[in-house]
Amino acid sequence: MSNEAKKQEILEAFHFRHATKEFDPTKKVSDEDFRFIMETGRLSPSSLGYEAWKFLVIENEDLKRRLKEVSWGAQGQLPTASHFVIILARTDARYDSEYAVNHQKKVKEMPEDVLESVLPRFRAFQEEDARLFESDRSLLDWASKQTYIALGNMMTAAAQIGVDSCPIEGFNYEKTHELLKEQGLLENGQYDISVMVAFGYRLENPQREKTRRDFDDVVQWVK
């Protein structure tokens, strides 16, 4: 496939994708296709390479029912989606946390001397540049930003294989937090909820074409 054909295929996927409010409950995304979608999330980039996320694929019907009670933005998606995912963000993504240090050593296989040399730079970035230590919420919000990279990649990858999706922020944070905590899904406070996303196949096509601001209103060339 030529580069022009590849670019056209990708743009077509972006035009195809829309925030699907209701899915066809009789159609299911295959295990192979869904694993592919999740893999694009796993392989997504993140700040400092921390991968400060976890993807909960909600299959329990009672939990879906309870989530529906606290998620006003998922009323049509929760009962009809083929797969419903809650994306969590780590609460302990500090440069010197046990998680971050172990991640560098065990996942990234960073030698001890290299780790010692980069930790001061990571500390300066988090503490001085991004000012993430001003509150626990600041650090969580930073980790949550990373989850949106994975979210976008998963939705784009889904669209490229003809699978619909819908990102969902319409939920009561405190009630959803308590529900997931009750289920033991926040791992003793190491994670918290960031965003939700549903996948499946649309029940109906959108009633109008995708609308966006003009290219020149969005892109500014600074020379």
PDB file of N, CA and C in Angstrom, residues 168-206:
ATOM      1  N   ILE A 168     -16.277   8.305  27.577  1.00  0.00           N
ATOM      2  CA  ILE A 168     -17.305   8.726  28.525  1.00  0.00           C
ATOM      3  C   ILE A 168     -16.675   9.358  29.758  1.00  0.00           C
ATOM      4  N   GLU A 169     -16.986  10.629  29.981  1.00  0.00           N
ATOM      5  CA  GLU A 169     -16.596  11.325  31.209  1.00  0.00           C
ATOM      6  C   GLU A 169     -17.813  11.608  32.081  1.00  0.00           C
ATOM      7  N   GLY A 170     -18.997  11.279  31.589  1.00  0.00           N
ATOM      8  CA  GLY A 170     -20.232  11.608  32.289  1.00  0.00           C
ATOM      9  C   GLY A 170     -20.567  10.627  33.390  1.00  0.00           C
ATOM     10  N   PHE A 171     -19.861  10.751  34.509  1.00  0.00           N
ATOM     11  CA  PHE A 171     -20.148   9.903  35.665  1.00  0.00           C
ATOM     12  C   PHE A 171     -19.860  10.695  36.931  1.00  0.00           C
ATOM     13  N   ASN A 172     -20.513  10.310  38.016  1.00  0.00           N
ATOM     14  CA  ASN A 172     -20.265  10.932  39.312  1.00  0.00           C
ATOM     15  C   ASN A 172     -18.978  10.346  39.862  1.00  0.00           C
ATOM     16  N   TYR A 173     -17.962  11.190  39.993  1.00  0.00           N
ATOM     17  CA  TYR A 173     -16.645  10.699  40.380  1.00  0.00           C
ATOM     18  C   TYR A 173     -16.662  10.009  41.743  1.00  0.00           C
ATOM     19  N   GLU A 174     -17.212  10.656  42.757  1.00  0.00           N
ATOM     20  CA  GLU A 174     -17.154  10.106  44.109  1.00  0.00           C
ATOM     21  C   GLU A 174     -17.897   8.782  44.216  1.00  0.00           C
ATOM     22  N   LYS A 175     -19.083   8.700  43.603  1.00  0.00           N
ATOM     23  CA  LYS A 175     -19.870   7.469  43.685  1.00  0.00           C
ATOM     24  C   LYS A 175     -19.215   6.338  42.894  1.00  0.00           C
ATOM     25  N   THR A 176     -18.647   6.670  41.743  1.00  0.00           N
ATOM     26  CA  THR A 176     -17.964   5.652  40.953  1.00  0.00           C
ATOM     27  C   THR A 176     -16.709   5.191  41.672  1.00  0.00           C
ATOM     28  N   HIS A 177     -15.980   6.130  42.259  1.00  0.00           N
ATOM     29  CA  HIS A 177     -14.791   5.800  43.047  1.00  0.00           C
ATOM     30  C   HIS A 177     -15.147   4.820  44.164  1.00  0.00           C
ATOM     31  N   GLU A 178     -16.206   5.121  44.905  1.00  0.00           N
ATOM     32  CA  GLU A 178     -16.604   4.266  46.023  1.00  0.00           C
ATOM     33  C   GLU A 178     -17.032   2.889  45.537  1.00  0.00           C
ATOM     34  N   LEU A 179     -17.709   2.841  44.397  1.00  0.00           N
ATOM     35  CA  LEU A 179     -18.149   1.558  43.847  1.00  0.00           C
ATOM     36  C   LEU A 179     -16.954   0.689  43.467  1.00  0.00           C
ATOM     37  N   LEU A 180     -15.989   1.273  42.791  1.00  0.00           N
ATOM     38  CA  LEU A 180     -14.800   0.516  42.390  1.00  0.00           C
ATOM     39  C   LEU A 180     -13.947   0.143  43.598  1.00  0.00           C
ATOM     40  N   LYS A 181     -13.902   1.031  44.586  1.00  0.00           N
ATOM     41  CA  LYS A 181     -13.170   0.734  45.818  1.00  0.00           C
ATOM     42  C   LYS A 181     -13.801  -0.437  46.542  1.00  0.00           C
ATOM     43  N   GLU A 182     -15.120  -0.439  46.607  1.00  0.00           N
ATOM     44  CA  GLU A 182     -15.864  -1.519  47.253  1.00  0.00           C
ATOM     45  C   GLU A 182     -15.576  -2.866  46.590  1.00  0.00           C
ATOM     46  N   GLN A 183     -15.387  -2.836  45.266  1.00  0.00           N
ATOM     47  CA  GLN A 183     -15.115  -4.053  44.503  1.00  0.00           C
ATOM     48  C   GLN A 183     -13.644  -4.474  44.573  1.00  0.00           C
ATOM     49  N   GLY A 184     -12.815  -3.661  45.224  1.00  0.00           N
ATOM     50  CA  GLY A 184     -11.400  -3.971  45.332  1.00  0.00           C
ATOM     51  C   GLY A 184     -10.625  -3.718  44.061  1.00  0.00           C
ATOM     52  N   LEU A 185     -11.176  -2.888  43.173  1.00  0.00           N
ATOM     53  CA  LEU A 185     -10.565  -2.679  41.857  1.00  0.00           C
ATOM     54  C   LEU A 185      -9.568  -1.521  41.834  1.00  0.00           C
ATOM     55  N   LEU A 186      -9.488  -0.763  42.920  1.00  0.00           N
ATOM     56  CA  LEU A 186      -8.539   0.351  42.982  1.00  0.00           C
ATOM     57  C   LEU A 186      -7.240  -0.047  43.684  1.00  0.00           C
ATOM     58  N   GLU A 187      -7.141  -1.309  44.056  1.00  0.00           N
ATOM     59  CA  GLU A 187      -5.915  -1.877  44.619  1.00  0.00           C
ATOM     60  C   GLU A 187      -5.354  -1.048  45.772  1.00  0.00           C
ATOM     61  N   ASN A 188      -6.207  -0.899  46.785  1.00  0.00           N
ATOM     62  CA  ASN A 188      -5.810  -0.189  48.010  1.00  0.00           C
ATOM     63  C   ASN A 188      -5.320   1.230  47.742  1.00  0.00           C
ATOM     64  N   GLY A 189      -5.973   1.901  46.807  1.00  0.00           N
ATOM     65  CA  GLY A 189      -5.679   3.305  46.552  1.00  0.00           C
ATOM     66  C   GLY A 189      -4.538   3.550  45.597  1.00  0.00           C
ATOM     67  N   GLN A 190      -3.975   2.506  44.998  1.00  0.00           N
ATOM     68  CA  GLN A 190      -2.893   2.707  44.038  1.00  0.00           C
ATOM     69  C   GLN A 190      -3.412   3.228  42.700  1.00  0.00           C
ATOM     70  N   TYR A 191      -4.718   3.055  42.468  1.00  0.00           N
ATOM     71  CA  TYR A 191      -5.346   3.536  41.237  1.00  0.00           C
ATOM     72  C   TYR A 191      -6.577   4.358  41.574  1.00  0.00           C
ATOM     73  N   ASP A 192      -6.996   5.179  40.619  1.00  0.00           N
ATOM     74  CA  ASP A 192      -8.285   5.857  40.717  1.00  0.00           C
ATOM     75  C   ASP A 192      -8.846   6.006  39.307  1.00  0.00           C
ATOM     76  N   ILE A 193     -10.121   6.302  39.224  1.00  0.00           N
ATOM     77  CA  ILE A 193     -10.780   6.341  37.921  1.00  0.00           C
ATOM     78  C   ILE A 193     -10.368   7.577  37.126  1.00  0.00           C
ATOM     79  N   SER A 194     -10.165   7.381  35.832  1.00  0.00           N
ATOM     80  CA  SER A 194      -9.817   8.483  34.939  1.00  0.00           C
ATOM     81  C   SER A 194     -10.937   8.721  33.932  1.00  0.00           C
ATOM     82  N   VAL A 195     -11.271   7.714  33.139  1.00  0.00           N
ATOM     83  CA  VAL A 195     -12.248   7.885  32.068  1.00  0.00           C
ATOM     84  C   VAL A 195     -12.795   6.511  31.684  1.00  0.00           C
ATOM     85  N   MET A 196     -13.930   6.500  30.987  1.00  0.00           N
ATOM     86  CA  MET A 196     -14.534   5.255  30.523  1.00  0.00           C
ATOM     87  C   MET A 196     -14.581   5.257  29.000  1.00  0.00           C
ATOM     88  N   VAL A 197     -14.728   4.075  28.414  1.00  0.00           N
ATOM     89  CA  VAL A 197     -14.885   3.994  26.963  1.00  0.00           C
ATOM     90  C   VAL A 197     -15.640   2.708  26.622  1.00  0.00           C
ATOM     91  N   ALA A 198     -16.565   2.828  25.683  1.00  0.00           N
ATOM     92  CA  ALA A 198     -17.365   1.688  25.242  1.00  0.00           C
ATOM     93  C   ALA A 198     -17.014   1.344  23.800  1.00  0.00           C
ATOM     94  N   PHE A 199     -17.057   0.054  23.481  1.00  0.00           N
ATOM     95  CA  PHE A 199     -16.770  -0.424  22.127  1.00  0.00           C
ATOM     96  C   PHE A 199     -17.891  -1.340  21.656  1.00  0.00           C
ATOM     97  N   GLY A 200     -18.141  -1.316  20.360  1.00  0.00           N
ATOM     98  CA  GLY A 200     -19.159  -2.188  19.782  1.00  0.00           C
ATOM     99  C   GLY A 200     -19.440  -1.782  18.353  1.00  0.00           C
ATOM    100  N   TYR A 201     -20.665  -2.046  17.921  1.00  0.00           N
ATOM    101  CA  TYR A 201     -21.076  -1.692  16.562  1.00  0.00           C
ATOM    102  C   TYR A 201     -22.337  -0.842  16.625  1.00  0.00           C
ATOM    103  N   ARG A 202     -22.299   0.277  15.927  1.00  0.00           N
ATOM    104  CA  ARG A 202     -23.376   1.258  15.987  1.00  0.00           C
ATOM    105  C   ARG A 202     -24.734   0.646  15.627  1.00  0.00           C
ATOM    106  N   LEU A 203     -25.772   1.111  16.310  1.00  0.00           N
ATOM    107  CA  LEU A 203     -27.126   0.695  15.983  1.00  0.00           C
ATOM    108  C   LEU A 203     -27.645   1.477  14.789  1.00  0.00           C
ATOM    109  N   GLU A 204     -27.267   2.756  14.714  1.00  0.00           N
ATOM    110  CA  GLU A 204     -27.675   3.617  13.604  1.00  0.00           C
ATOM    111  C   GLU A 204     -26.493   4.497  13.205  1.00  0.00           C
ATOM    112  N   ASN A 205     -26.487   4.936  11.975  1.00  0.00           N
ATOM    113  CA  ASN A 205     -25.459   5.869  11.520  1.00  0.00           C
ATOM    114  C   ASN A 205     -25.748   7.261  12.072  1.00  0.00           C
ATOM    115  N   PRO A 206     -24.709   8.095  12.231  1.00  0.00           N
ATOM    116  CA  PRO A 206     -24.937   9.478  12.699  1.00  0.00           C
ATOM    117  C   PRO A 206     -25.881  10.208  11.752  1.00  0.00           C
TER     118      PRO A 206
END
